[in-house]
Each structure stands twice: as structure tokens, then as C-alpha cells.
């Protein structure tokens, strides 16, 4: 029983990083109804800028963190300006493909900065372990879990208690009506995009400092894990992102423990596939989709 | 043509099959991130048929196309009632699962004192049909383009048929199509199977062209690329995805002198192109205009004149 | 369905073309090793060719060396270069210029008296 609980705990810990990534994804998808494939590569740009600084000058860790977040916000704004703002509301597929083209661009830019496969990244805690009774936890991941909960709380407050949030929710309901009632749709979307990229940047920094290294696979990894966690939890909803991230982490931890690393990813994809077929709205399902940000989540978002 | 050029042209031909496969689903309004899975299934199947069972090449290609179609049917049955992002991610999950299964897939026999066959993550080496049977690179390129031409011809016939019209109707609005008497699910399933067949056929050709396949080739990158080809080239006609492939691989080759900056230049170009033409170079409007220009000129019928006259007056 | 007639037609083409093939030629075996040069992303590769069955060195073959990145099949490939024969029998050298570090599939194409292709998976890292 104790190993089982330990594995579940490990899964929840790793899952909190997926939850963080999914949070940013859910914000963009919830507001724009469009898929930003460049989400991961934007995080990668920030992380690589931070790493470059760290390797060259060895600044304190918080400076690296600031650079990583600022870098991914900059990259995110670039993506929004180039792939989302100029294309009309109807051009969902074009935006997605365009963000894919920019993915290639951002990834190559990162690799030009740092050509090796992996580099060291500063750790927040020195990678020590804490034991709680019979269980072992890593403080890195506890920070991540706390960051995820704090950020989702802050995001909920922002959405439901501020003017900006009201505007955002109005756009989600009906962007035409929102613009008619005096909301600057384009600016609000840009702000939401920047916010989502900042969340992604924080997620990226925390994950890398827990791993103490950064690899060239970061962009692809962040996009895929964030997307999968969002889909498992429920489209475009904040609690969905958290539940999805944690669920993905637990599934992965258990299947890795039982069958090894290759089957881990296989199990995650299999669960995702079965879940989508049986319950297309994700774990938090149709109610969440109907009520929250993902109102038209089940509809076609791309064609026309 | 030198060997390198033949290699590039053959590559363009083979990748066009995946692009056409993604395009066919785009016509019905669905985005698939997973067409590379059928490409992979076709590649492995036809490789097993020719390199391990020593059966003729044509049989290998046929088996590749058939397994591609069968797999598409199996995936299509549960997923085709999903829409938009959910369908896209379901196909992505399927394709990645297939890739990982190929990483675990080992099936080897001894031939000529050497093991041949899929060997997990190492991939499937020595699909040496074209060397063993002395098919030259040029001949193989002609085979690829013969099959591609036949597929395109089939697609053109399809687009002129009732079925093709049904595809586009569903792509515009499936509810409306259903009220017009289109059986949405069977028609979509047909589209998915045809797409799987085309991808499987392309996979068979790919395996024999490169003589080796490994699971890493068939990851999400290939799937998203093949979607992008349709969008870059245009969704108005089956030539669109082809144009997309030519632009992509052609541009990549011609921007080689940007060396390390190649993807930066190319990514930017695609993004700008999509701002100017969100449905690709050969979009429906342009295709329609070309068709009208071609069709109208020879025979302006009297009936048309009166209609036009009425509208003008 | 509608693609069927076209497909049959091309099968015919394929069969006619493949019917002309005859005996299997020599099956080649290659050992490839690459070392980084002073210039970044440039590698010197030494290739040793032999007959898979007899083990005899293969000489006088036109050797071309190229590379693909399996995870980005179209996006990253290397313009193939001709290899030149080295001093020992069956050995060749080529200098390739990659686009990035990482895992590559190095393709050795043989033409002339022996036609074959050998593919090796190799990881290229920058010089430490």
C-alpha cells in the first residue's frame, strides 16, 4: 500500500507541472477558441534566454526566473501579433498552422542560442528530498503544486472579480456583442495571451529548476503535455486544467511504475483517446463546458 | 537529373500522399493530427511483405494501402462523432500511441544470415527491394509519380461526384448537410477510409524509397506538416496540398544558403502567407474563378445571356 | 472506391517495372565513424565497406554520404557529399556539414559496381 501511495504522490507532484502548463493553454483556448501550437516553444525561448544568462554570468536564481518569464511573454506577444491578431475570427485552422510555422522558427532560434542537446539549469532547492513519515516528497514539486493552486486562485479572482475579467468573459460569450458594448476586444485578447504566456513561463521555470536541466525537447514537451492535460480535464476550464494535469501525472506515474517508461506515454495517450471517445468534454465534462469559459468547447472551432 | 535532385523530387511525391490524405479530411471539415499513423502502418506493412515475406512489390503496396484503410475505419468508427479540437486531439492520441507501439514492435526473421524486420526503436532496416530487383532511382520516381497521378485523378473524379459534393457540404455545415439528406456519418467514414488508403499507399512507397523506417519519423511533426501543406497550397483543389509540399520542400532546399537560419526564414514566410491568404494560395475562390474562366469562354449559351440580361436591367 | 481504377492502373505500372528486376547483387556492409572537426557542425566521417557475405573489402564504389533527422524528416536533411577513397582498401572519407546537433540517420549510398544503401543512426554532439 505504501508504494502505491508513494507512486500516486509522485504522480500528483509531476502532475502539478502539467496542470500549470494546461492553465495557460486553457486561458488562450478559452478566450480565443483557437489552438496555439507555439505555446511550448514560447516557453522554450524564455527558458533558453534564462539558461544562456545563467551559463554566461551565473546570476542569482530569481534573475533567471524573471528572464525566463519575460522571454516567454515576449515570444507569446510575438505569436499573437503574427498568427492570431491579423487573421479574422473565422480563420482558426490558418491561425493554428501559422502558429506551427512560428513553432519551427522559435525552436530554431532557441537552438541557435544554445546548440547542445541539454544544459544545466539552476535549482531552487538543491534537489533535496523531504521525508514525511513513510513517504518521500521533493520540495521542488511542492513549490510547483503551491504555485499551481495559487495561480488558479488568482486567475479565478481575475476572471470573476475584475473589469478585465468581466471583459474577457464577455468576449468568450460573444465577441461581437462585447465589442459593441465598448470592450476593446483586440487589446483584451493580447493581454490574455501575454498572461497565458507568463503562466507558461512560470511553469517552464519551475519544471526546469526541478529537473535541473533544460533540453531541446522542451517546446514539444510543453505543448503536448499542456494540451493533453487540458483535454483530459475539460476544454478551457480552470478547474479542468488542474484536474487534468494531476490526473495525467498520476496515470503516468502508475503506468511507468508497472510497465516502464515507454508504456507510460502509451498509457497516457490511450486514456486520452478512450476519454475523448466516451466523454468528449473531459473529466469535468459537459457541465463545466456549459457553465464556464469553455462554453462552445464542443463546437467546431476551426473550419469556415 | 542527378541523384540528389531525383531524391528530392521523389520525396516531394511521397510526402504529397500524406498531404492529400490530410486534405481529404479537411474537406469534410475535420482536422486530423494523425494521418502519419496510417502512413507508418502502410510503411511497416509493405516493408514486411516485400523484405520479409519476399512477395512482389505491388502486393506490398496493396497491403500497405489496405491496412491503412482498415486502421482508418477502426479509428473512424469511435472518433468521427467528435468535432473540432476533440477530433484533432483524439487522432493525435491515436497516432502517438501507434508510434509508441511501433517502438515496442519486434518481429524479425533471418535472411542471408542477417536479421531483417522491425526492431523496436531501432526501426526497420534493409527494405532493399529496389536494390535486389535493380529498380533504378529514376524508375522508382516514375512509379511514385504514376501512383500519385492516379490518386490525383481519382480525387478529381471524386470532387466532381455526388460523394465529393457531400464532403464539402459536411465541411461547410454538417447539420445543414444532414437536413439535405446527406448521411453524415457514413460519408465521413468513407472520407476517413480513403484518406487512410492514400496515406498507407504513400507509406509503402516511402519505406521502399528510403529503405528504412523508424518510429521517430512518424511523430506529430509529420502530421502537422501534412496539415500545413493543404493550408499553404490551398483548400480549393487537390493541387493545393501538392503545391504546399513543393513550396515547403522546394523552399527548404532553396533557402539552404540561409544555413542555420532556414527554419526562421521559412516559418516567417508561411506566417505572412497565411495572413495574406488564410485559405492558402489556391483557395476556393481562385479555383472557382479559374474554372469559370476556363469553362465559360467556349460556349456562351443563350439561356445564360437572358439570365444575365435580366440581372443587369 | 473511385480511386480504385487509378490504383489498379498504377499497380500495373509497378508490376511491369518491377518485373524487369533480377538477381540480388552484393549486399554491402558499412562501418561509419564520424569525428568533429575544428569548425562547428562539420564532421569527418570514415567509412569502411565490405561484402556482407564474403567479408571482402569493396573498392571502386561511388560512395555518397547524406543525413536525415528522423524526428524532422523533411525539415532537416543534409546535401549529400561524395566520399573519396582512402589509403586502405574499402575505406572512404567524407566531410559532412550538419544543420544542428542531435540524432541523425546517416545514409551511405553506393553506386557503380555495387548498388546499395546503408543507414546508421548516430548522435552528433558539439565538441566539449
XYZ file of C-alpha atoms in Angstrom:
745
model
C 0.000 0.000 0.000
C 2.781 2.401 0.867
C 4.490 2.083 -2.539
C 1.142 2.626 -4.216
C 0.519 5.828 -2.278
C 4.098 6.947 -2.907
C 3.644 6.473 -6.660
C 0.369 8.382 -6.533
C 2.108 11.177 -4.641
C 4.890 11.284 -7.233
C 2.253 11.426 -9.931
C 0.456 14.312 -8.249
C 3.763 16.167 -7.938
C 4.659 15.789 -11.602
C 1.015 16.386 -12.474
C 1.158 19.833 -10.928
C 3.616 20.866 -13.654
C 1.200 19.594 -16.290
C -1.597 21.457 -14.539
C 0.385 24.704 -14.698
C 1.032 24.230 -18.409
C -2.621 23.407 -19.016
C -3.696 26.547 -17.166
C -2.057 28.802 -19.751
C -3.403 26.680 -22.577
C -6.922 26.784 -21.175
C -6.783 30.565 -20.899
C -5.801 31.005 -24.547
C -8.194 28.403 -25.838
C -10.988 29.599 -23.601
C -10.720 33.162 -24.849
C -9.739 32.699 -28.449
C -11.264 29.329 -29.311
C -8.083 28.734 -31.216
C -5.171 26.432 -30.665
C -1.760 27.981 -30.105
C 0.769 25.317 -31.025
C 3.576 27.788 -30.312
C 2.754 27.780 -26.610
C 5.558 25.367 -25.730
C 8.173 26.949 -27.995
C 7.394 30.388 -26.469
C 8.192 28.900 -23.062
C 11.322 27.430 -24.594
C 12.507 30.856 -25.769
C 12.166 32.220 -22.242
C 13.841 29.211 -20.677
C 16.713 29.325 -23.148
C 17.265 33.049 -22.568
C 17.381 32.340 -18.832
C 19.772 29.434 -19.351
C 22.027 31.491 -21.598
C 22.246 34.156 -18.908
C 22.851 31.519 -16.241
C 25.678 29.866 -18.149
C 27.380 33.100 -19.163
C 27.122 35.121 -15.953
C 25.733 32.860 -13.230
C 23.253 35.406 -11.823
C 21.030 34.668 -8.812
C 18.176 32.284 -9.494
C 15.415 34.887 -9.246
C 17.002 36.841 -12.117
C 16.922 33.697 -14.246
C 13.264 33.257 -13.313
C 12.402 36.832 -14.305
C 14.226 36.498 -17.612
C 12.510 33.178 -18.343
C 9.043 34.604 -17.723
C 9.747 37.854 -19.559
C 11.178 35.938 -22.515
C 8.146 33.717 -22.867
C 5.801 36.716 -22.570
C 7.710 38.456 -25.354
C 7.589 35.363 -27.538
C 3.887 34.960 -26.743
C 3.095 38.528 -27.797
C 5.064 37.986 -30.994
C 2.995 34.874 -31.742
C -0.262 36.697 -31.030
C 0.626 39.631 -33.275
C 1.744 37.440 -36.132
C -0.561 34.421 -36.035
C -3.747 35.427 -34.234
C -4.453 39.153 -34.424
C -4.146 39.580 -38.223
C -6.280 36.537 -39.012
C -10.015 37.019 -38.578
C -12.216 35.159 -36.137
C -13.150 32.601 -38.777
C -9.633 31.525 -39.653
C -8.989 29.030 -36.851
C -7.121 26.460 -38.916
C -4.955 29.122 -40.516
C -4.043 30.502 -37.071
C -3.126 27.062 -35.876
C -0.956 26.285 -38.903
C 0.594 29.720 -38.666
C 1.442 29.133 -35.014
C 3.013 25.857 -36.094
C 5.220 27.699 -38.596
C 6.284 30.034 -35.809
C 6.971 26.989 -33.654
C 9.663 25.964 -36.141
C 11.009 29.486 -36.049
C 11.159 29.785 -32.259
C 12.689 26.357 -31.869
C 15.450 27.114 -34.339
C 16.073 30.476 -32.660
C 16.473 28.676 -29.327
C 18.850 26.146 -30.831
C 20.914 28.940 -32.341
C 21.264 30.402 -28.864
C 22.293 27.098 -27.278
C 23.083 24.290 -29.735
C 23.661 21.391 -27.327
C 21.038 18.808 -26.508
C 20.948 19.694 -22.813
C 22.226 22.360 -20.423
C 22.237 22.779 -16.645
C 19.533 24.907 -15.049
C 19.644 26.483 -11.570
C 17.714 24.661 -8.889
C 15.567 26.359 -6.284
C 16.162 23.843 -3.542
C 19.277 21.921 -4.447
C 17.159 18.896 -5.281
C 16.978 17.598 -1.698
C 14.281 15.205 -0.511
C 11.966 15.515 2.461
C 10.529 12.519 4.223
C 7.035 12.732 5.660
C 6.545 9.598 7.710
C 6.992 6.676 5.298
C 6.729 8.922 2.228
C 9.270 10.938 0.337
C 8.450 14.224 -1.362
C 10.559 16.703 -3.266
C 10.237 20.318 -2.153
C 10.674 21.432 -5.806
C 7.420 19.802 -6.626
C 5.700 21.110 -3.522
C 6.577 24.618 -4.749
C 5.092 23.718 -8.097
C 1.918 22.409 -6.508
C 1.599 25.556 -4.422
C 2.269 27.734 -7.469
C -0.420 25.923 -9.418
C -3.034 26.333 -6.703
C -2.114 29.978 -6.093
C -2.179 30.784 -9.765
C -5.501 29.152 -10.434
C -6.974 31.007 -7.462
C -5.549 34.288 -8.736
C -6.826 33.563 -12.226
C -10.302 32.811 -10.902
C -10.295 36.074 -8.941
C -9.102 37.942 -12.009
C -11.815 36.445 -14.194
C -14.709 36.891 -11.793
C -13.782 39.943 -9.713
C -12.156 42.465 -12.055
C -13.239 44.575 -15.009
C -10.612 42.916 -17.149
C -12.052 39.519 -16.254
C -15.551 40.704 -16.997
C -14.436 41.898 -20.415
C -12.703 38.600 -21.050
C -15.770 36.613 -20.113
C -17.908 38.825 -22.286
C -15.634 38.087 -25.230
C -15.915 34.380 -24.512
C -19.708 34.658 -24.559
C -19.888 36.679 -27.736
C -17.017 38.712 -29.057
C -19.153 40.810 -31.409
C -21.551 41.824 -28.656
C -18.577 42.522 -26.398
C -17.001 44.870 -28.906
C -20.348 46.609 -29.442
C -20.617 47.270 -25.727
C -17.293 49.061 -25.744
C -14.780 46.365 -24.880
C -11.527 46.637 -26.785
C -11.513 43.024 -27.946
C -8.087 43.097 -29.568
C -6.321 44.609 -26.558
C -8.063 42.276 -24.125
C -7.076 39.273 -26.198
C -3.480 40.446 -26.365
C -3.428 40.868 -22.586
C -4.934 37.414 -22.093
C -2.309 35.971 -24.414
C 0.503 37.694 -22.542
C -0.929 36.458 -19.237
C -1.146 32.901 -20.533
C 2.445 33.073 -21.741
C 3.532 34.366 -18.337
C 1.833 31.402 -16.661
C 3.615 29.168 -19.164
C 6.905 30.892 -18.385
C 6.478 30.265 -14.650
C 5.566 26.650 -15.361
C 8.615 26.245 -17.574
C 10.939 27.765 -14.995
C 9.624 25.595 -12.150
C 9.787 22.394 -14.184
C 13.323 23.079 -15.362
C 14.588 24.010 -11.935
C 13.108 20.798 -10.567
C 14.846 18.844 -13.334
C 17.993 20.983 -13.007
C 18.471 20.794 -16.735
C 16.938 22.070 -19.940
C 16.768 20.036 -23.146
C 15.908 20.770 -26.751
C 12.704 18.753 -26.373
C 11.175 21.373 -24.075
C 8.998 23.086 -26.692
C 7.348 19.929 -27.961
C 7.016 18.542 -24.437
C 5.296 21.630 -23.044
C 2.838 21.944 -25.933
C 1.898 18.270 -25.856
C 1.595 17.874 -22.081
C -0.349 21.111 -21.679
C -2.703 20.176 -24.485
C -3.284 16.635 -23.219
C -3.862 17.789 -19.636
C -6.334 20.394 -20.855
C -8.201 17.853 -22.946
C -8.356 15.307 -20.124
C -9.640 17.841 -17.640
C -12.159 19.639 -19.783
C -11.832 22.232 -22.504
C -10.955 25.741 -21.463
C -11.915 25.484 -17.797
C -9.599 26.374 -14.922
C -10.533 23.547 -12.542
C -10.455 21.258 -15.565
C -6.852 22.188 -16.296
C -5.810 21.351 -12.730
C -7.753 18.104 -12.541
C -6.489 17.106 -15.988
C -2.885 17.860 -15.112
C -2.992 15.923 -11.854
C -4.841 13.008 -13.472
C -2.272 12.843 -16.276
C 0.542 12.846 -13.725
C -0.983 10.022 -11.700
C -1.721 7.914 -14.788
C 1.834 8.340 -15.997
C 3.413 7.570 -12.630
C 1.448 4.363 -12.165
C 1.923 3.054 -15.676
C 5.641 3.817 -15.542
C 5.861 2.017 -12.228
C 4.027 -1.004 -13.593
C 5.304 -1.292 -17.159
C 8.245 1.039 -17.726
C 8.805 4.386 -19.451
C 7.653 3.569 -22.992
C 4.327 2.257 -21.795
C 3.947 5.397 -19.659
C 3.344 7.589 -22.689
C 1.315 4.882 -24.378
C -0.987 4.679 -21.351
C -1.425 8.452 -21.274
C -2.433 8.529 -24.941
C -4.693 5.515 -24.577
C -6.516 7.091 -21.627
C -6.849 10.342 -23.552
C -8.266 8.552 -26.579
C -10.773 6.498 -24.611
C -11.797 9.503 -22.540
C -12.379 11.639 -25.627
C -14.492 8.943 -27.212
C -16.586 8.237 -24.122
C -16.695 11.713 -22.636
C -15.649 14.327 -25.190
C -15.910 17.173 -22.681
C -13.172 15.784 -20.452
C -13.377 14.694 -16.804
C -15.187 17.812 -15.687
C -17.360 17.118 -18.659
C -20.297 18.862 -20.142
C -21.374 20.759 -17.037
C -18.057 22.540 -16.841
C -18.097 23.161 -20.535
C -21.580 24.590 -20.440
C -21.072 26.786 -17.417
C -17.531 28.016 -17.528
C -15.149 29.502 -20.017
C -15.357 26.677 -22.471
C -18.920 27.336 -23.405
C -18.667 26.409 -27.020
C -15.925 23.902 -26.397
C -17.639 21.050 -28.140
C -18.432 23.024 -31.232
C -16.339 23.223 -34.297
C -13.804 25.894 -33.692
C -11.809 25.847 -36.792
C -13.476 25.445 -40.118
C -15.200 28.136 -42.169
C 18.839 14.772 -63.288
C 21.414 13.992 -60.687
C 20.741 11.611 -57.844
C 20.185 14.323 -55.279
C 17.539 16.017 -57.383
C 15.826 12.684 -58.041
C 15.837 12.085 -54.311
C 14.184 15.441 -53.596
C 11.593 15.033 -56.335
C 10.779 11.528 -55.090
C 10.452 12.865 -51.549
C 8.042 15.544 -52.735
C 5.966 12.849 -54.423
C 5.829 10.593 -51.375
C 5.050 13.329 -48.870
C 2.276 14.510 -51.184
C 0.379 11.352 -50.293
C 0.191 12.300 -46.605
C -0.719 15.860 -47.547
C -3.547 14.618 -49.780
C -4.723 12.353 -47.004
C -4.966 15.258 -44.541
C -6.571 17.391 -47.244
C -9.340 14.867 -47.816
C -10.338 15.081 -44.169
C -10.066 18.872 -44.210
C -12.674 18.845 -46.979
C -15.147 17.275 -44.568
C -14.263 19.958 -42.046
C -12.181 17.788 -39.750
C -8.628 18.389 -38.721
C -6.556 15.305 -38.188
C -3.199 15.387 -36.453
C -2.935 11.678 -37.031
C -2.565 10.891 -40.724
C 1.087 9.993 -40.152
C -0.122 6.896 -38.277
C -1.652 5.419 -41.433
C 1.497 6.388 -43.307
C 3.517 4.473 -40.701
C 1.191 1.470 -40.805
C 1.443 1.375 -44.597
C 5.215 1.682 -44.478
C 5.707 -1.133 -41.980
C 3.171 -3.420 -43.656
C 4.580 -3.123 -47.133
C 8.116 -3.430 -45.788
C 7.178 -6.673 -44.038
C 5.501 -8.001 -47.181
C 8.425 -7.374 -49.530
C 11.509 -7.545 -47.330
C 10.457 -10.349 -45.001
C 7.923 -12.422 -46.867
C 9.628 -11.842 -50.218
C 6.368 -11.159 -52.003
C 6.071 -8.845 -55.030
C 6.258 -5.092 -54.612
C 2.741 -4.467 -55.934
C 1.364 -6.777 -53.286
C 3.323 -4.906 -50.638
C 1.889 -1.563 -51.734
C -1.600 -3.032 -51.881
C -1.227 -4.467 -48.396
C 0.022 -1.103 -47.137
C -2.954 0.723 -48.599
C -5.379 -1.911 -47.316
C -4.067 -1.854 -43.748
C -4.108 1.943 -43.863
C -7.781 1.836 -44.841
C -8.620 -0.784 -42.217
C -6.907 1.194 -39.471
C -8.690 4.372 -40.573
C -12.009 2.546 -40.396
C -11.258 1.275 -36.895
C -10.281 4.736 -35.660
C -13.022 6.464 -37.573
C -15.846 4.444 -36.035
C -15.447 5.787 -32.495
C -13.957 9.219 -33.289
C -15.992 10.616 -36.145
C -18.783 11.820 -33.933
C -16.270 14.134 -32.285
C -15.678 17.602 -33.642
C -13.005 20.205 -33.983
C -10.339 20.117 -31.332
C -11.663 16.929 -29.779
C -11.363 15.038 -33.054
C -7.949 16.564 -33.680
C -6.635 15.504 -30.279
C -8.223 12.047 -30.498
C -6.376 11.451 -33.777
C -3.208 12.831 -32.214
C -3.543 10.416 -29.288
C -4.109 7.529 -31.682
C -1.131 8.426 -33.853
C 1.237 8.825 -30.934
C 0.013 5.545 -29.465
C 0.709 3.874 -32.825
C 4.200 5.365 -32.877
C 4.947 4.041 -29.401
C 3.540 0.628 -30.347
C 5.992 0.559 -33.244
C 8.727 1.372 -30.740
C 7.738 -1.791 -28.892
C 7.144 -3.860 -32.036
C 9.746 -6.552 -32.708
C 9.310 -9.106 -35.448
C 12.430 -10.342 -37.143
C 13.466 -13.266 -39.293
C 16.851 -14.388 -40.522
C 17.618 -13.709 -44.162
C 21.057 -14.084 -45.705
C 22.490 -14.696 -42.275
C 21.171 -11.381 -41.003
C 18.137 -10.371 -39.008
C 15.547 -8.475 -41.008
C 12.385 -6.830 -39.737
C 11.055 -4.182 -37.407
C 13.259 -3.962 -34.356
C 11.561 -1.641 -31.918
C 13.045 1.796 -31.580
C 15.903 0.863 -33.919
C 13.359 0.759 -36.715
C 13.041 -1.428 -39.763
C 16.235 -1.566 -41.817
C 17.099 -3.205 -45.095
C 13.902 -2.861 -47.079
C 16.149 -3.467 -50.045
C 13.598 -4.294 -52.690
C 14.775 -1.659 -55.173
C 18.371 -2.828 -54.883
C 17.605 -6.519 -55.014
C 15.449 -6.074 -58.094
C 17.574 -3.436 -59.736
C 14.950 -0.717 -59.867
C 16.836 2.483 -60.595
C 16.151 5.691 -58.724
C 14.569 7.209 -61.822
C 12.304 4.210 -62.314
C 11.185 4.380 -58.725
C 10.474 8.083 -59.091
C 8.281 7.253 -62.087
C 6.416 4.643 -60.051
C 5.789 7.230 -57.338
C 4.508 9.800 -59.792
C 2.435 7.225 -61.656
C 0.645 6.347 -58.437
C 0.391 9.980 -57.404
C -1.127 10.848 -60.769
C -3.629 8.030 -60.448
C -4.552 9.164 -56.935
C -4.987 12.756 -58.086
C -7.114 11.608 -60.994
C -9.248 9.635 -58.566
C -9.592 12.694 -56.346
C -10.655 14.859 -59.269
C -13.335 12.357 -60.229
C -14.352 12.260 -56.589
C -14.689 16.022 -56.308
C -16.972 16.063 -59.310
C -19.133 13.271 -57.937
C -22.057 13.377 -55.509
C -19.799 11.997 -52.814
C -17.339 14.850 -53.246
C -20.146 17.370 -53.034
C -21.314 15.659 -49.870
C -17.780 16.016 -48.427
C -17.784 19.754 -48.983
C -21.361 20.109 -47.727
C -20.436 18.422 -44.470
C -17.345 20.590 -44.310
C -19.471 23.721 -44.532
C -22.100 22.650 -42.017
C -22.852 19.064 -41.118
C -26.224 19.773 -39.590
C -27.376 21.526 -42.731
C -25.951 18.702 -44.828
C -27.894 16.188 -42.739
C -31.136 18.070 -43.305
C -30.411 17.927 -47.028
C -30.364 14.151 -46.840
C -26.624 13.525 -46.614
C -25.854 10.530 -44.424
C -23.185 12.340 -42.439
C -21.515 9.504 -40.552
C -21.157 7.013 -43.443
C -19.901 9.758 -45.742
C -17.333 10.896 -43.187
C -16.282 7.304 -42.622
C -15.766 6.930 -46.362
C -13.615 10.039 -46.366
C -11.552 8.733 -43.450
C -11.048 5.360 -45.158
C -9.994 6.952 -48.432
C -7.604 9.190 -46.507
C -6.203 6.130 -44.728
C -5.773 4.306 -48.049
C -3.877 7.201 -49.593
C -1.635 7.585 -46.550
C -0.984 3.832 -46.410
C -0.043 3.755 -50.076
C 2.310 6.677 -49.568
C 3.836 4.903 -46.587
C 4.582 1.827 -48.677
C 6.347 3.972 -51.253
C 8.241 5.832 -48.539
C 9.563 2.649 -46.952
C 10.908 1.434 -50.294
C 12.277 4.830 -51.255
C 14.357 5.346 -48.134
C 14.881 1.597 -47.499
C 14.478 2.116 -43.761
C 11.810 3.383 -41.422
C 11.905 4.086 -37.726
C 9.169 5.189 -35.329
C 10.701 8.642 -34.796
C 9.918 9.551 -38.418
C 6.203 9.296 -37.770
C 5.824 11.741 -34.913
C 3.470 14.700 -34.615
C 5.753 16.896 -36.723
C 4.910 14.950 -39.860
C 1.194 15.102 -39.093
C 1.135 18.846 -38.532
C 3.301 19.382 -41.602
C 0.875 17.457 -43.762
C -1.993 19.593 -42.463
C 0.027 22.717 -43.129
C 0.626 21.702 -46.754
C -3.089 21.916 -47.519
C -3.326 25.296 -45.827
C -0.271 26.724 -47.577
C -1.125 25.407 -51.022
C -4.853 25.982 -50.771
C -8.007 24.076 -49.942
C -9.789 24.726 -53.227
C -8.394 21.797 -55.180
C -6.318 18.667 -54.722
C -3.449 20.520 -56.388
C -3.313 22.751 -53.308
C -1.625 20.298 -50.942
C 0.759 19.330 -53.721
C 1.708 22.928 -54.219
C 2.191 23.157 -50.460
C 4.640 20.248 -50.479
C 6.528 21.684 -53.447
C 6.747 25.064 -51.739
C 7.836 23.554 -48.448
C 10.455 21.133 -49.682
C 11.388 23.395 -52.599
C 11.732 26.412 -50.330
C 13.653 24.432 -47.769
C 16.072 23.314 -50.426
C 16.391 26.756 -51.964
C 16.811 28.501 -48.622
C 19.664 26.163 -47.838
C 22.036 29.078 -48.141
C 20.448 30.585 -45.061
C 22.096 27.614 -43.340
C 21.248 27.766 -39.637
C 18.515 30.351 -40.172
C 16.498 28.253 -42.601
C 13.545 27.500 -40.349
C 13.436 31.107 -39.170
C 13.083 32.375 -42.718
C 10.685 29.627 -43.715
C 8.461 29.898 -40.640
C 8.152 33.640 -41.127
C 7.277 33.235 -44.798
C 4.495 30.780 -44.022
C 3.061 33.012 -41.288
C 2.989 36.015 -43.620
C 1.478 33.955 -46.427
C -1.342 32.851 -44.141
C -2.084 36.459 -43.191
C -2.479 37.340 -46.858
C -4.302 34.165 -47.868
C -5.844 32.368 -44.874
C -7.157 29.509 -47.006
C -3.964 29.046 -48.964
C -2.701 30.054 -52.370
C -5.215 28.044 -54.391
C -8.278 28.775 -52.273
C -11.865 28.038 -53.274
C -12.456 31.497 -54.752
C -9.435 31.378 -57.003
C -10.195 27.837 -58.123
C -13.768 28.819 -58.845
C -12.648 31.840 -60.844
C -10.194 29.761 -62.855
C -12.825 27.128 -63.511
C -15.283 29.727 -64.694
C -12.726 31.376 -66.927
C -11.911 28.024 -68.467
C -15.470 26.841 -68.792
C -17.350 29.947 -69.825
C -15.304 31.049 -72.771
C -16.023 28.423 -75.403
C -19.807 28.457 -75.425
C -21.822 31.367 -74.021
C -25.267 29.809 -74.188
C -28.352 31.918 -74.989
C -30.015 30.898 -71.746
C -27.160 32.435 -69.808
C -27.446 35.643 -71.813
C -31.072 36.164 -70.916
C -30.424 35.481 -67.268
C -27.549 37.912 -67.253
C -29.619 40.425 -69.202
C -32.362 40.256 -66.629
C -29.962 40.696 -63.783
C -28.384 43.708 -65.418
C -31.600 45.505 -66.300
C -13.893 3.497 -54.267
C -13.377 5.969 -57.001
C -9.637 5.824 -56.563
C -9.754 2.099 -57.308
C -9.380 2.172 -61.124
C -6.470 4.574 -60.845
C -4.908 2.418 -58.228
C -5.178 -0.737 -60.352
C -3.643 1.106 -63.273
C -0.633 2.114 -61.265
C -0.261 -1.338 -59.802
C 0.116 -2.492 -63.380
C 2.839 0.089 -63.949
C 4.595 -1.011 -60.792
C 4.432 -4.678 -61.735
C 5.781 -4.118 -65.209
C 8.641 -2.090 -63.829
C 9.452 -4.484 -61.037
C 9.237 -7.494 -63.337
C 12.455 -6.459 -65.019
C 14.475 -6.960 -61.845
C 16.664 -9.997 -61.466
C 19.232 -11.415 -59.140
C 20.197 -9.806 -55.866
C 23.603 -8.190 -56.143
C 26.200 -7.832 -53.488
C 24.896 -6.904 -50.081
C 27.172 -4.316 -48.613
C 28.139 -3.748 -45.022
C 29.486 -0.449 -43.765
C 31.162 0.805 -40.646
C 30.887 4.547 -40.196
C 32.578 6.722 -37.643
C 32.463 10.489 -37.558
C 34.643 12.938 -35.683
C 34.054 16.652 -35.142
C 36.390 18.990 -36.987
C 37.551 22.399 -35.827
C 34.560 24.026 -37.476
C 31.239 23.808 -35.656
C 28.764 21.263 -37.084
C 31.328 19.899 -39.517
C 32.266 16.232 -39.204
C 34.833 13.993 -40.859
C 33.380 10.576 -41.490
C 35.406 7.452 -42.173
C 33.546 4.652 -43.943
C 34.686 1.078 -44.264
C 32.817 -1.006 -46.826
C 32.807 -4.768 -47.098
C 30.749 -7.545 -48.593
C 28.215 -8.808 -46.078
C 28.694 -12.433 -47.154
C 32.367 -12.835 -48.012
C 33.737 -10.037 -45.848
C 35.929 -8.815 -48.722
C 36.587 -5.073 -48.941
C 34.567 -3.221 -51.571
C 36.693 -0.992 -53.738
C 35.979 1.312 -56.657
C 32.461 2.126 -55.460
C 30.854 5.562 -55.833
C 30.032 6.458 -52.251
C 27.714 9.318 -51.320
C 27.053 10.286 -47.725
C 23.898 12.136 -46.655
C 21.932 12.509 -43.464
C 18.337 12.951 -42.320
C 16.942 13.874 -38.976
C 14.349 11.171 -38.232
C 12.266 13.393 -35.975
C 12.003 16.039 -38.700
C 12.093 14.018 -41.889
C 11.727 16.802 -44.382
C 12.849 19.782 -42.411
C 16.388 18.700 -41.808
C 18.476 16.888 -44.302
C 21.991 17.330 -45.465
C 23.053 17.780 -49.034
C 24.820 14.506 -49.839
C 28.552 14.668 -50.436
C 30.782 12.344 -52.441
C 33.226 10.321 -50.419
C 36.800 9.863 -51.646
C 38.714 6.576 -51.370
C 41.195 6.456 -48.531
C 44.511 4.654 -48.403
C 43.311 1.256 -47.166
C 41.175 -0.929 -49.453
C 37.462 -0.398 -48.981
C 37.818 2.735 -46.871
C 36.438 6.129 -47.838
C 36.301 9.598 -46.299
C 33.695 12.309 -46.474
C 33.191 15.624 -44.734
C 29.584 16.461 -43.918
C 28.085 19.707 -42.674
C 25.071 19.258 -40.408
C 22.412 21.816 -39.593
C 22.080 21.070 -35.928
C 23.276 18.698 -33.261
C 21.247 15.701 -32.203
C 20.273 12.287 -33.546
C 20.750 11.803 -37.251
C 20.290 8.910 -39.624
C 23.426 8.848 -41.748
C 22.773 7.385 -45.188
C 25.585 5.849 -47.179
C 24.586 5.386 -50.829
C 26.613 3.112 -53.038
C 26.610 3.300 -56.829
C 28.740 1.906 -59.621
C 29.662 -1.788 -59.360
C 27.600 -2.162 -56.171
C 24.216 -0.511 -55.606
C 23.033 -0.361 -52.053
C 22.167 1.941 -49.198
C 23.213 1.585 -45.593
C 21.643 3.640 -42.842
C 23.286 4.276 -39.490
C 21.742 6.063 -36.517
C 24.268 8.395 -34.947
C 24.228 11.150 -32.373
C 26.223 14.262 -33.116
C 27.244 16.438 -30.206
C 29.337 19.588 -30.263
C 32.937 19.328 -29.200
C 33.184 19.595 -25.430
